Amino acid sequence: MHISVLFLFFLLHTVLAAPLSANETERRSCGNDVSEDDARSFEEQFRIDLSNASRNDTDFGLDRVAPISVVWHVVYATAPTTVGNLPDSAISSSISAMNSHYAGSGFSFTLSRVTRTQNPYWFYYADQDTGAETSMKNALHVGGRNVLNVYTVGVGNGFLGYAVFPWKWSYKDGVVILYSSVPGGANTNYNQGKTLTHEVGHWLGLYHVFQGNACSGSGDYVNDTPPQQTSTSGCPSYKDTCAGGGPDSIHNYMDYSYDSCMNQFTPGQISRAKMMAELYRGIS
């Protein structure tokens, strides 16, 4: 008796690597943790690049920049249902939500194209730094460093998403998010579209507000975010992990709080994102 390759694939997937169900609550996590050594090394290079461009960090404020073109890649699974095949309305809602989250920053986003690809291997296994991620992006990525490629997939593994920092641009550029984290999605506590906003923050060059997980040092290299030793879970009424430096940024889009808790970037974060966008993505 011959068993189809496709049947074997789904049998293996079910037994060994079944993902979290779409409505299972996860603690927010993303794949953009950066070691202190790597962050320090990049920041040294960034200062050199800024100087070579004859710019300084006071040149970037809240002025508007050109709208950022978004290409959205819907990757979905096969039988028994087309899991992950987001409707156009969910994509439009995501862009609208992101624009509202970045309102006042000078950044705006315009949907230019949607692609749809049925590929269960990419859908379930396109985790960060995997063969599935490489093959998916190699096949689907569109445009240059100034085009935001968004990929929605079903891989969980504790991550709601991950992004490529602007100084690491390649064909693997872009943002990958869990499909059920879009506005109205089934991922409880993380379904207001703020996973996308968080990951785009990384795409624009922002670290987590708890970068370095310490009360000393440079933290996230932004002057107006208080030192923060740990990520935030849920939506506490107050949290202060570094006494004397100000309360933790529990409402900041670059923390790990519930979507309902997130509502702000700081002016310093926006200034940094503007610098990164211009220097490394040609967005101004």
PDB file of C-alpha atoms in Angstrom:
ATOM      1  CA  MET A   1       0.000   0.000   0.000  1.00  0.00           C
ATOM      2  CA  HIS A   2       1.382   3.435  -0.924  1.00  0.00           C
ATOM      3  CA  ILE A   3       0.921   6.333   1.487  1.00  0.00           C
ATOM      4  CA  SER A   4       1.127   9.779  -0.034  1.00  0.00           C
ATOM      5  CA  VAL A   5       3.956  12.049   0.913  1.00  0.00           C
ATOM      6  CA  LEU A   6       1.431  14.709   1.897  1.00  0.00           C
ATOM      7  CA  PHE A   7      -0.306  12.329   4.311  1.00  0.00           C
ATOM      8  CA  LEU A   8       3.019  11.437   5.922  1.00  0.00           C
ATOM      9  CA  PHE A   9       3.835  15.126   6.282  1.00  0.00           C
ATOM     10  CA  PHE A  10       0.634  15.890   8.154  1.00  0.00           C
ATOM     11  CA  LEU A  11       0.941  12.759  10.291  1.00  0.00           C
ATOM     12  CA  LEU A  12       4.470  13.747  11.307  1.00  0.00           C
ATOM     13  CA  HIS A  13       3.401  17.327  11.940  1.00  0.00           C
ATOM     14  CA  THR A  14       0.500  16.244  14.142  1.00  0.00           C
ATOM     15  CA  VAL A  15       2.591  13.872  16.247  1.00  0.00           C
ATOM     16  CA  LEU A  16       5.797  15.850  16.644  1.00  0.00           C
ATOM     17  CA  ALA A  17       5.103  19.518  16.195  1.00  0.00           C
ATOM     18  CA  ALA A  18       1.443  20.403  16.511  1.00  0.00           C
ATOM     19  CA  PRO A  19       1.268  24.167  16.953  1.00  0.00           C
ATOM     20  CA  LEU A  20      -0.715  25.989  19.559  1.00  0.00           C
ATOM     21  CA  SER A  21      -4.359  26.324  18.663  1.00  0.00           C
ATOM     22  CA  ALA A  22      -5.328  29.708  17.305  1.00  0.00           C
ATOM     23  CA  ASN A  23      -7.224  30.719  20.443  1.00  0.00           C
ATOM     24  CA  GLU A  24      -4.682  29.446  22.975  1.00  0.00           C
ATOM     25  CA  THR A  25      -3.299  32.274  25.066  1.00  0.00           C
ATOM     26  CA  GLU A  26       0.437  32.762  24.854  1.00  0.00           C
ATOM     27  CA  ARG A  27       2.747  35.022  26.799  1.00  0.00           C
ATOM     28  CA  ARG A  28       4.065  37.620  24.380  1.00  0.00           C
ATOM     29  CA  SER A  29       7.518  36.858  23.093  1.00  0.00           C
ATOM     30  CA  CYS A  30       9.391  37.720  19.933  1.00  0.00           C
ATOM     31  CA  GLY A  31      12.581  36.600  18.256  1.00  0.00           C
ATOM     32  CA  ASN A  32      14.447  39.909  18.505  1.00  0.00           C
ATOM     33  CA  ASP A  33      16.370  39.521  21.714  1.00  0.00           C
ATOM     34  CA  VAL A  34      19.858  40.986  21.220  1.00  0.00           C
ATOM     35  CA  SER A  35      22.928  40.279  23.352  1.00  0.00           C
ATOM     36  CA  GLU A  36      24.632  43.238  24.992  1.00  0.00           C
ATOM     37  CA  ASP A  37      27.820  42.589  23.027  1.00  0.00           C
ATOM     38  CA  ASP A  38      25.955  42.568  19.709  1.00  0.00           C
ATOM     39  CA  ALA A  39      24.012  45.714  20.595  1.00  0.00           C
ATOM     40  CA  ARG A  40      27.167  47.544  21.689  1.00  0.00           C
ATOM     41  CA  SER A  41      28.982  46.536  18.521  1.00  0.00           C
ATOM     42  CA  PHE A  42      26.172  47.746  16.289  1.00  0.00           C
ATOM     43  CA  GLU A  43      25.710  51.019  18.169  1.00  0.00           C
ATOM     44  CA  GLU A  44      29.396  51.812  17.689  1.00  0.00           C
ATOM     45  CA  GLN A  45      29.012  51.218  13.946  1.00  0.00           C
ATOM     46  CA  PHE A  46      25.786  53.233  13.891  1.00  0.00           C
ATOM     47  CA  ARG A  47      27.550  56.291  15.312  1.00  0.00           C
ATOM     48  CA  ILE A  48      30.201  55.982  12.616  1.00  0.00           C
ATOM     49  CA  ASP A  49      27.537  55.670   9.899  1.00  0.00           C
ATOM     50  CA  LEU A  50      25.655  58.682  11.292  1.00  0.00           C
ATOM     51  CA  SER A  51      28.822  60.772  11.279  1.00  0.00           C
ATOM     52  CA  ASN A  52      29.730  59.672   7.751  1.00  0.00           C
ATOM     53  CA  ALA A  53      26.287  60.794   6.612  1.00  0.00           C
ATOM     54  CA  SER A  54      27.006  64.229   8.154  1.00  0.00           C
ATOM     55  CA  ARG A  55      23.997  63.883  10.413  1.00  0.00           C
ATOM     56  CA  ASN A  56      23.529  63.948  14.159  1.00  0.00           C
ATOM     57  CA  ASP A  57      20.814  62.614  16.396  1.00  0.00           C
ATOM     58  CA  THR A  58      19.171  66.031  16.781  1.00  0.00           C
ATOM     59  CA  ASP A  59      18.287  66.139  13.077  1.00  0.00           C
ATOM     60  CA  PHE A  60      15.374  63.742  13.410  1.00  0.00           C
ATOM     61  CA  GLY A  61      12.087  64.776  14.967  1.00  0.00           C
ATOM     62  CA  LEU A  62       8.418  64.026  14.403  1.00  0.00           C
ATOM     63  CA  ASP A  63       8.219  65.327  10.844  1.00  0.00           C
ATOM     64  CA  ARG A  64       6.337  63.151   8.414  1.00  0.00           C
ATOM     65  CA  VAL A  65       8.222  60.759   6.179  1.00  0.00           C
ATOM     66  CA  ALA A  66       7.053  59.216   2.924  1.00  0.00           C
ATOM     67  CA  PRO A  67       4.417  56.481   3.418  1.00  0.00           C
ATOM     68  CA  ILE A  68       5.965  53.042   3.754  1.00  0.00           C
ATOM     69  CA  SER A  69       4.784  50.545   1.154  1.00  0.00           C
ATOM     70  CA  VAL A  70       3.562  47.244   2.634  1.00  0.00           C
ATOM     71  CA  VAL A  71       3.461  43.926   0.784  1.00  0.00           C
ATOM     72  CA  TRP A  72       1.466  41.379   2.777  1.00  0.00           C
ATOM     73  CA  HIS A  73       2.165  37.678   2.212  1.00  0.00           C
ATOM     74  CA  VAL A  74      -0.628  35.407   3.432  1.00  0.00           C
ATOM     75  CA  VAL A  75       0.815  31.921   3.914  1.00  0.00           C
ATOM     76  CA  TYR A  76      -1.757  29.276   4.788  1.00  0.00           C
ATOM     77  CA  ALA A  77      -2.139  25.528   5.272  1.00  0.00           C
ATOM     78  CA  THR A  78      -4.192  22.943   3.401  1.00  0.00           C
ATOM     79  CA  ALA A  79      -6.856  20.352   4.248  1.00  0.00           C
ATOM     80  CA  PRO A  80      -8.998  19.935   6.242  1.00  0.00           C
ATOM     81  CA  THR A  81      -9.398  23.724   6.120  1.00  0.00           C
ATOM     82  CA  THR A  82      -7.404  26.563   4.666  1.00  0.00           C
ATOM     83  CA  VAL A  83      -6.090  27.585   8.079  1.00  0.00           C
ATOM     84  CA  GLY A  84      -4.423  30.974   8.066  1.00  0.00           C
ATOM     85  CA  ASN A  85      -5.931  32.279   4.818  1.00  0.00           C
ATOM     86  CA  LEU A  86      -6.724  35.729   6.184  1.00  0.00           C
ATOM     87  CA  PRO A  87      -9.473  37.684   4.420  1.00  0.00           C
ATOM     88  CA  ASP A  88      -8.667  41.044   2.853  1.00  0.00           C
ATOM     89  CA  SER A  89     -10.670  42.720   5.613  1.00  0.00           C
ATOM     90  CA  ALA A  90      -8.267  41.419   8.287  1.00  0.00           C
ATOM     91  CA  ILE A  91      -5.300  42.797   6.355  1.00  0.00           C
ATOM     92  CA  SER A  92      -6.952  46.200   5.886  1.00  0.00           C
ATOM     93  CA  SER A  93      -7.806  46.287   9.589  1.00  0.00           C
ATOM     94  CA  SER A  94      -4.182  45.511  10.428  1.00  0.00           C
ATOM     95  CA  ILE A  95      -2.865  48.380   8.329  1.00  0.00           C
ATOM     96  CA  SER A  96      -5.441  50.768   9.814  1.00  0.00           C
ATOM     97  CA  ALA A  97      -4.584  49.674  13.344  1.00  0.00           C
ATOM     98  CA  MET A  98      -0.856  50.098  12.743  1.00  0.00           C
ATOM     99  CA  ASN A  99      -1.396  53.577  11.318  1.00  0.00           C
ATOM    100  CA  SER A 100      -3.366  54.514  14.437  1.00  0.00           C
ATOM    101  CA  HIS A 101      -0.593  53.155  16.679  1.00  0.00           C
ATOM    102  CA  TYR A 102       2.040  55.202  14.817  1.00  0.00           C
ATOM    103  CA  ALA A 103      -0.161  58.315  14.634  1.00  0.00           C
ATOM    104  CA  GLY A 104       1.791  61.448  15.459  1.00  0.00           C
ATOM    105  CA  SER A 105       5.135  59.767  14.783  1.00  0.00           C
ATOM    106  CA  GLY A 106       5.399  60.830  11.157  1.00  0.00           C
ATOM    107  CA  PHE A 107       5.336  57.190   9.999  1.00  0.00           C
ATOM    108  CA  SER A 108       2.447  55.876   7.926  1.00  0.00           C
ATOM    109  CA  PHE A 109       1.866  52.656   6.014  1.00  0.00           C
ATOM    110  CA  THR A 110       0.107  51.919   2.731  1.00  0.00           C
ATOM    111  CA  LEU A 111      -0.888  48.463   1.536  1.00  0.00           C
ATOM    112  CA  SER A 112       0.382  48.024  -2.012  1.00  0.00           C
ATOM    113  CA  ARG A 113      -0.025  44.312  -2.636  1.00  0.00           C
ATOM    114  CA  VAL A 114      -1.293  41.036  -1.146  1.00  0.00           C
ATOM    115  CA  THR A 115       0.040  37.614  -2.102  1.00  0.00           C
ATOM    116  CA  ARG A 116      -1.511  34.290  -1.105  1.00  0.00           C
ATOM    117  CA  THR A 117       0.460  31.061  -0.934  1.00  0.00           C
ATOM    118  CA  GLN A 118      -0.771  27.661   0.168  1.00  0.00           C
ATOM    119  CA  ASN A 119       2.253  25.959   1.712  1.00  0.00           C
ATOM    120  CA  PRO A 120       1.854  23.976   4.942  1.00  0.00           C
ATOM    121  CA  TYR A 121       5.619  23.616   5.372  1.00  0.00           C
ATOM    122  CA  TRP A 122       6.135  27.384   5.467  1.00  0.00           C
ATOM    123  CA  PHE A 123       2.958  27.952   7.467  1.00  0.00           C
ATOM    124  CA  TYR A 124       3.886  25.607  10.304  1.00  0.00           C
ATOM    125  CA  TYR A 125       7.676  25.783  10.286  1.00  0.00           C
ATOM    126  CA  ALA A 126       8.820  29.268   9.189  1.00  0.00           C
ATOM    127  CA  ASP A 127      10.366  30.006  12.530  1.00  0.00           C
ATOM    128  CA  GLN A 128      13.344  32.326  12.784  1.00  0.00           C
ATOM    129  CA  ASP A 129      16.581  31.088  11.211  1.00  0.00           C
ATOM    130  CA  THR A 130      15.069  27.934   9.753  1.00  0.00           C
ATOM    131  CA  GLY A 131      15.132  26.463   6.279  1.00  0.00           C
ATOM    132  CA  ALA A 132      11.413  27.163   6.016  1.00  0.00           C
ATOM    133  CA  GLU A 133      11.950  30.859   6.701  1.00  0.00           C
ATOM    134  CA  THR A 134      14.756  31.011   4.146  1.00  0.00           C
ATOM    135  CA  SER A 135      12.821  29.280   1.368  1.00  0.00           C
ATOM    136  CA  MET A 136       9.635  31.259   2.078  1.00  0.00           C
ATOM    137  CA  LYS A 137      11.328  34.648   1.944  1.00  0.00           C
ATOM    138  CA  ASN A 138      13.536  33.720  -0.979  1.00  0.00           C
ATOM    139  CA  ALA A 139      10.404  32.897  -2.972  1.00  0.00           C
ATOM    140  CA  LEU A 140       8.092  35.688  -1.798  1.00  0.00           C
ATOM    141  CA  HIS A 141      10.087  38.762  -0.797  1.00  0.00           C
ATOM    142  CA  VAL A 142       9.287  41.843  -2.896  1.00  0.00           C
ATOM    143  CA  GLY A 143      11.078  45.171  -3.287  1.00  0.00           C
ATOM    144  CA  GLY A 144      14.079  46.784  -1.662  1.00  0.00           C
ATOM    145  CA  ARG A 145      15.066  47.745   1.867  1.00  0.00           C
ATOM    146  CA  ASN A 146      12.355  50.455   1.998  1.00  0.00           C
ATOM    147  CA  VAL A 147       9.461  48.033   1.379  1.00  0.00           C
ATOM    148  CA  LEU A 148       7.868  46.375   4.405  1.00  0.00           C
ATOM    149  CA  ASN A 149       7.200  42.704   3.698  1.00  0.00           C
ATOM    150  CA  VAL A 150       4.771  41.164   6.210  1.00  0.00           C
ATOM    151  CA  TYR A 151       4.354  37.383   6.406  1.00  0.00           C
ATOM    152  CA  THR A 152       1.494  35.794   8.358  1.00  0.00           C
ATOM    153  CA  VAL A 153       2.083  32.172   9.357  1.00  0.00           C
ATOM    154  CA  GLY A 154       0.951  29.645  11.957  1.00  0.00           C
ATOM    155  CA  VAL A 155       4.215  28.866  13.676  1.00  0.00           C
ATOM    156  CA  GLY A 156       4.053  29.440  17.420  1.00  0.00           C
ATOM    157  CA  ASN A 157       6.893  27.991  19.508  1.00  0.00           C
ATOM    158  CA  GLY A 158       6.353  30.728  22.063  1.00  0.00           C
ATOM    159  CA  PHE A 159       6.844  33.549  19.544  1.00  0.00           C
ATOM    160  CA  LEU A 160       4.159  35.898  18.309  1.00  0.00           C
ATOM    161  CA  GLY A 161       6.535  37.294  15.717  1.00  0.00           C
ATOM    162  CA  TYR A 162      10.019  38.323  14.691  1.00  0.00           C
ATOM    163  CA  ALA A 163      11.594  40.935  12.438  1.00  0.00           C
ATOM    164  CA  VAL A 164      14.829  41.837  10.683  1.00  0.00           C
ATOM    165  CA  PHE A 165      16.590  44.936  11.984  1.00  0.00           C
ATOM    166  CA  PRO A 166      17.306  47.606   9.346  1.00  0.00           C
ATOM    167  CA  TRP A 167      21.065  47.173   9.519  1.00  0.00           C
ATOM    168  CA  LYS A 168      20.691  43.484   8.617  1.00  0.00           C
ATOM    169  CA  TRP A 169      18.839  43.961   5.342  1.00  0.00           C
ATOM    170  CA  SER A 170      18.811  41.020   2.903  1.00  0.00           C
ATOM    171  CA  TYR A 171      16.192  38.999   1.025  1.00  0.00           C
ATOM    172  CA  LYS A 172      15.231  37.710   4.499  1.00  0.00           C
ATOM    173  CA  ASP A 173      14.064  41.206   5.425  1.00  0.00           C
ATOM    174  CA  GLY A 174      10.599  41.821   6.766  1.00  0.00           C
ATOM    175  CA  VAL A 175       8.275  40.946   9.624  1.00  0.00           C
ATOM    176  CA  VAL A 176       6.753  37.553  10.423  1.00  0.00           C
ATOM    177  CA  ILE A 177       3.722  37.390  12.734  1.00  0.00           C
ATOM    178  CA  LEU A 178       1.280  34.789  13.951  1.00  0.00           C
ATOM    179  CA  TYR A 179      -1.815  35.036  11.753  1.00  0.00           C
ATOM    180  CA  SER A 180      -4.200  34.949  14.727  1.00  0.00           C
ATOM    181  CA  SER A 181      -2.651  38.119  16.238  1.00  0.00           C
ATOM    182  CA  VAL A 182      -4.361  40.438  13.734  1.00  0.00           C
ATOM    183  CA  PRO A 183      -7.266  42.641  14.918  1.00  0.00           C
ATOM    184  CA  GLY A 184     -10.181  40.401  15.854  1.00  0.00           C
ATOM    185  CA  GLY A 185      -7.996  37.284  15.644  1.00  0.00           C
ATOM    186  CA  ALA A 186      -8.365  34.269  17.891  1.00  0.00           C
ATOM    187  CA  ASN A 187      -5.218  34.795  19.949  1.00  0.00           C
ATOM    188  CA  THR A 188      -6.582  35.927  23.306  1.00  0.00           C
ATOM    189  CA  ASN A 189      -4.947  39.075  24.738  1.00  0.00           C
ATOM    190  CA  TYR A 190      -2.882  39.540  21.580  1.00  0.00           C
ATOM    191  CA  ASN A 191      -5.465  40.251  18.898  1.00  0.00           C
ATOM    192  CA  GLN A 192      -5.535  44.021  18.462  1.00  0.00           C
ATOM    193  CA  GLY A 193      -2.796  44.079  15.836  1.00  0.00           C
ATOM    194  CA  LYS A 194      -0.083  45.258  18.207  1.00  0.00           C
ATOM    195  CA  THR A 195       2.206  42.313  17.508  1.00  0.00           C
ATOM    196  CA  LEU A 196       2.647  43.805  14.040  1.00  0.00           C
ATOM    197  CA  THR A 197       3.255  47.258  15.526  1.00  0.00           C
ATOM    198  CA  HIS A 198       5.867  45.804  17.902  1.00  0.00           C
ATOM    199  CA  GLU A 199       7.690  43.896  15.158  1.00  0.00           C
ATOM    200  CA  VAL A 200       7.652  46.887  12.808  1.00  0.00           C
ATOM    201  CA  GLY A 201       9.300  48.792  15.654  1.00  0.00           C
ATOM    202  CA  HIS A 202      12.192  46.333  15.356  1.00  0.00           C
ATOM    203  CA  TRP A 203      12.123  46.668  11.550  1.00  0.00           C
ATOM    204  CA  LEU A 204      12.615  50.409  12.112  1.00  0.00           C
ATOM    205  CA  GLY A 205      15.520  49.818  14.502  1.00  0.00           C
ATOM    206  CA  LEU A 206      14.012  49.786  18.006  1.00  0.00           C
ATOM    207  CA  TYR A 207      15.109  47.368  20.711  1.00  0.00           C
ATOM    208  CA  HIS A 208      12.899  46.061  23.495  1.00  0.00           C
ATOM    209  CA  VAL A 209      12.544  48.531  26.373  1.00  0.00           C
ATOM    210  CA  PHE A 210      14.121  45.860  28.596  1.00  0.00           C
ATOM    211  CA  GLN A 211      17.158  45.447  26.297  1.00  0.00           C
ATOM    212  CA  GLY A 212      20.073  44.140  28.345  1.00  0.00           C
ATOM    213  CA  ASN A 213      17.793  43.077  31.236  1.00  0.00           C
ATOM    214  CA  ALA A 214      19.706  45.358  33.581  1.00  0.00           C
ATOM    215  CA  CYS A 215      19.287  48.598  35.523  1.00  0.00           C
ATOM    216  CA  SER A 216      22.703  49.857  34.439  1.00  0.00           C
ATOM    217  CA  GLY A 217      24.237  50.283  31.007  1.00  0.00           C
ATOM    218  CA  SER A 218      22.709  51.738  27.864  1.00  0.00           C
ATOM    219  CA  GLY A 219      19.480  49.719  27.857  1.00  0.00           C
ATOM    220  CA  ASP A 220      17.589  50.272  24.600  1.00  0.00           C
ATOM    221  CA  TYR A 221      19.802  53.252  23.618  1.00  0.00           C
ATOM    222  CA  VAL A 222      16.856  55.648  23.939  1.00  0.00           C
ATOM    223  CA  ASN A 223      17.167  58.459  26.495  1.00  0.00           C
ATOM    224  CA  ASP A 224      13.521  58.815  27.478  1.00  0.00           C
ATOM    225  CA  THR A 225      12.691  55.174  28.237  1.00  0.00           C
ATOM    226  CA  PRO A 226      13.432  54.341  31.901  1.00  0.00           C
ATOM    227  CA  PRO A 227      15.805  51.465  32.704  1.00  0.00           C
ATOM    228  CA  GLN A 228      13.887  48.191  32.879  1.00  0.00           C
ATOM    229  CA  GLN A 229      15.240  44.866  34.046  1.00  0.00           C
ATOM    230  CA  THR A 230      12.499  42.489  32.915  1.00  0.00           C
ATOM    231  CA  SER A 231       9.811  42.208  30.284  1.00  0.00           C
ATOM    232  CA  THR A 232       6.204  42.799  31.325  1.00  0.00           C
ATOM    233  CA  SER A 233       3.593  40.062  31.370  1.00  0.00           C
ATOM    234  CA  GLY A 234      -0.107  40.859  31.290  1.00  0.00           C
ATOM    235  CA  CYS A 235      -1.105  44.418  32.202  1.00  0.00           C
ATOM    236  CA  PRO A 236      -0.046  45.299  35.739  1.00  0.00           C
ATOM    237  CA  SER A 237      -1.227  48.552  37.251  1.00  0.00           C
ATOM    238  CA  TYR A 238       2.361  49.447  38.127  1.00  0.00           C
ATOM    239  CA  LYS A 239       5.825  47.933  37.746  1.00  0.00           C
ATOM    240  CA  ASP A 240       9.248  49.308  38.629  1.00  0.00           C
ATOM    241  CA  THR A 241      12.200  46.958  38.317  1.00  0.00           C
ATOM    242  CA  CYS A 242      14.905  49.637  38.555  1.00  0.00           C
ATOM    243  CA  ALA A 243      14.407  51.841  41.579  1.00  0.00           C
ATOM    244  CA  GLY A 244      15.047  55.528  41.020  1.00  0.00           C
ATOM    245  CA  GLY A 245      14.926  55.434  37.236  1.00  0.00           C
ATOM    246  CA  GLY A 246      11.195  55.755  36.771  1.00  0.00           C
ATOM    247  CA  PRO A 247       8.457  53.138  36.403  1.00  0.00           C
ATOM    248  CA  ASP A 248       8.729  50.442  33.747  1.00  0.00           C
ATOM    249  CA  SER A 249       7.340  51.150  30.271  1.00  0.00           C
ATOM    250  CA  ILE A 250       4.426  48.765  30.642  1.00  0.00           C
ATOM    251  CA  HIS A 251       2.365  50.692  28.079  1.00  0.00           C
ATOM    252  CA  ASN A 252       5.116  50.886  25.478  1.00  0.00           C
ATOM    253  CA  TYR A 253       4.712  49.005  22.210  1.00  0.00           C
ATOM    254  CA  MET A 254       8.248  47.614  22.641  1.00  0.00           C
ATOM    255  CA  ASP A 255       7.464  45.790  25.896  1.00  0.00           C
ATOM    256  CA  TYR A 256       5.696  42.391  26.171  1.00  0.00           C
ATOM    257  CA  SER A 257       2.404  43.528  27.745  1.00  0.00           C
ATOM    258  CA  TYR A 258      -1.066  42.503  26.582  1.00  0.00           C
ATOM    259  CA  ASP A 259      -2.277  44.334  23.488  1.00  0.00           C
ATOM    260  CA  SER A 260      -4.881  46.123  25.624  1.00  0.00           C
ATOM    261  CA  CYS A 261      -2.051  47.572  27.737  1.00  0.00           C
ATOM    262  CA  MET A 262       0.074  48.983  24.898  1.00  0.00           C
ATOM    263  CA  ASN A 263      -0.545  52.506  23.657  1.00  0.00           C
ATOM    264  CA  GLN A 264       2.671  54.476  23.185  1.00  0.00           C
ATOM    265  CA  PHE A 265       6.077  55.130  21.723  1.00  0.00           C
ATOM    266  CA  THR A 266       8.278  57.826  23.245  1.00  0.00           C
ATOM    267  CA  PRO A 267       9.637  60.793  21.258  1.00  0.00           C
ATOM    268  CA  GLY A 268      13.103  59.320  21.711  1.00  0.00           C
ATOM    269  CA  GLN A 269      12.036  56.038  20.160  1.00  0.00           C
ATOM    270  CA  ILE A 270      10.510  57.843  17.189  1.00  0.00           C
ATOM    271  CA  SER A 271      13.658  59.913  16.717  1.00  0.00           C
ATOM    272  CA  ARG A 272      15.773  56.752  16.731  1.00  0.00           C
ATOM    273  CA  ALA A 273      13.403  55.032  14.289  1.00  0.00           C
ATOM    274  CA  LYS A 274      13.651  58.041  11.960  1.00  0.00           C
ATOM    275  CA  MET A 275      17.455  57.874  12.040  1.00  0.00           C
ATOM    276  CA  MET A 276      17.451  54.152  11.338  1.00  0.00           C
ATOM    277  CA  ALA A 277      14.836  54.443   8.604  1.00  0.00           C
ATOM    278  CA  GLU A 278      16.801  57.089   6.739  1.00  0.00           C
ATOM    279  CA  LEU A 279      20.289  55.639   7.183  1.00  0.00           C
ATOM    280  CA  TYR A 280      19.532  51.973   6.564  1.00  0.00           C
ATOM    281  CA  ARG A 281      16.253  51.886   4.652  1.00  0.00           C
ATOM    282  CA  GLY A 282      16.361  55.074   2.607  1.00  0.00           C
ATOM    283  CA  ILE A 283      13.029  56.176   4.074  1.00  0.00           C
ATOM    284  CA  SER A 284      12.770  59.919   4.653  1.00  0.00           C
TER     285      SER A 284
END
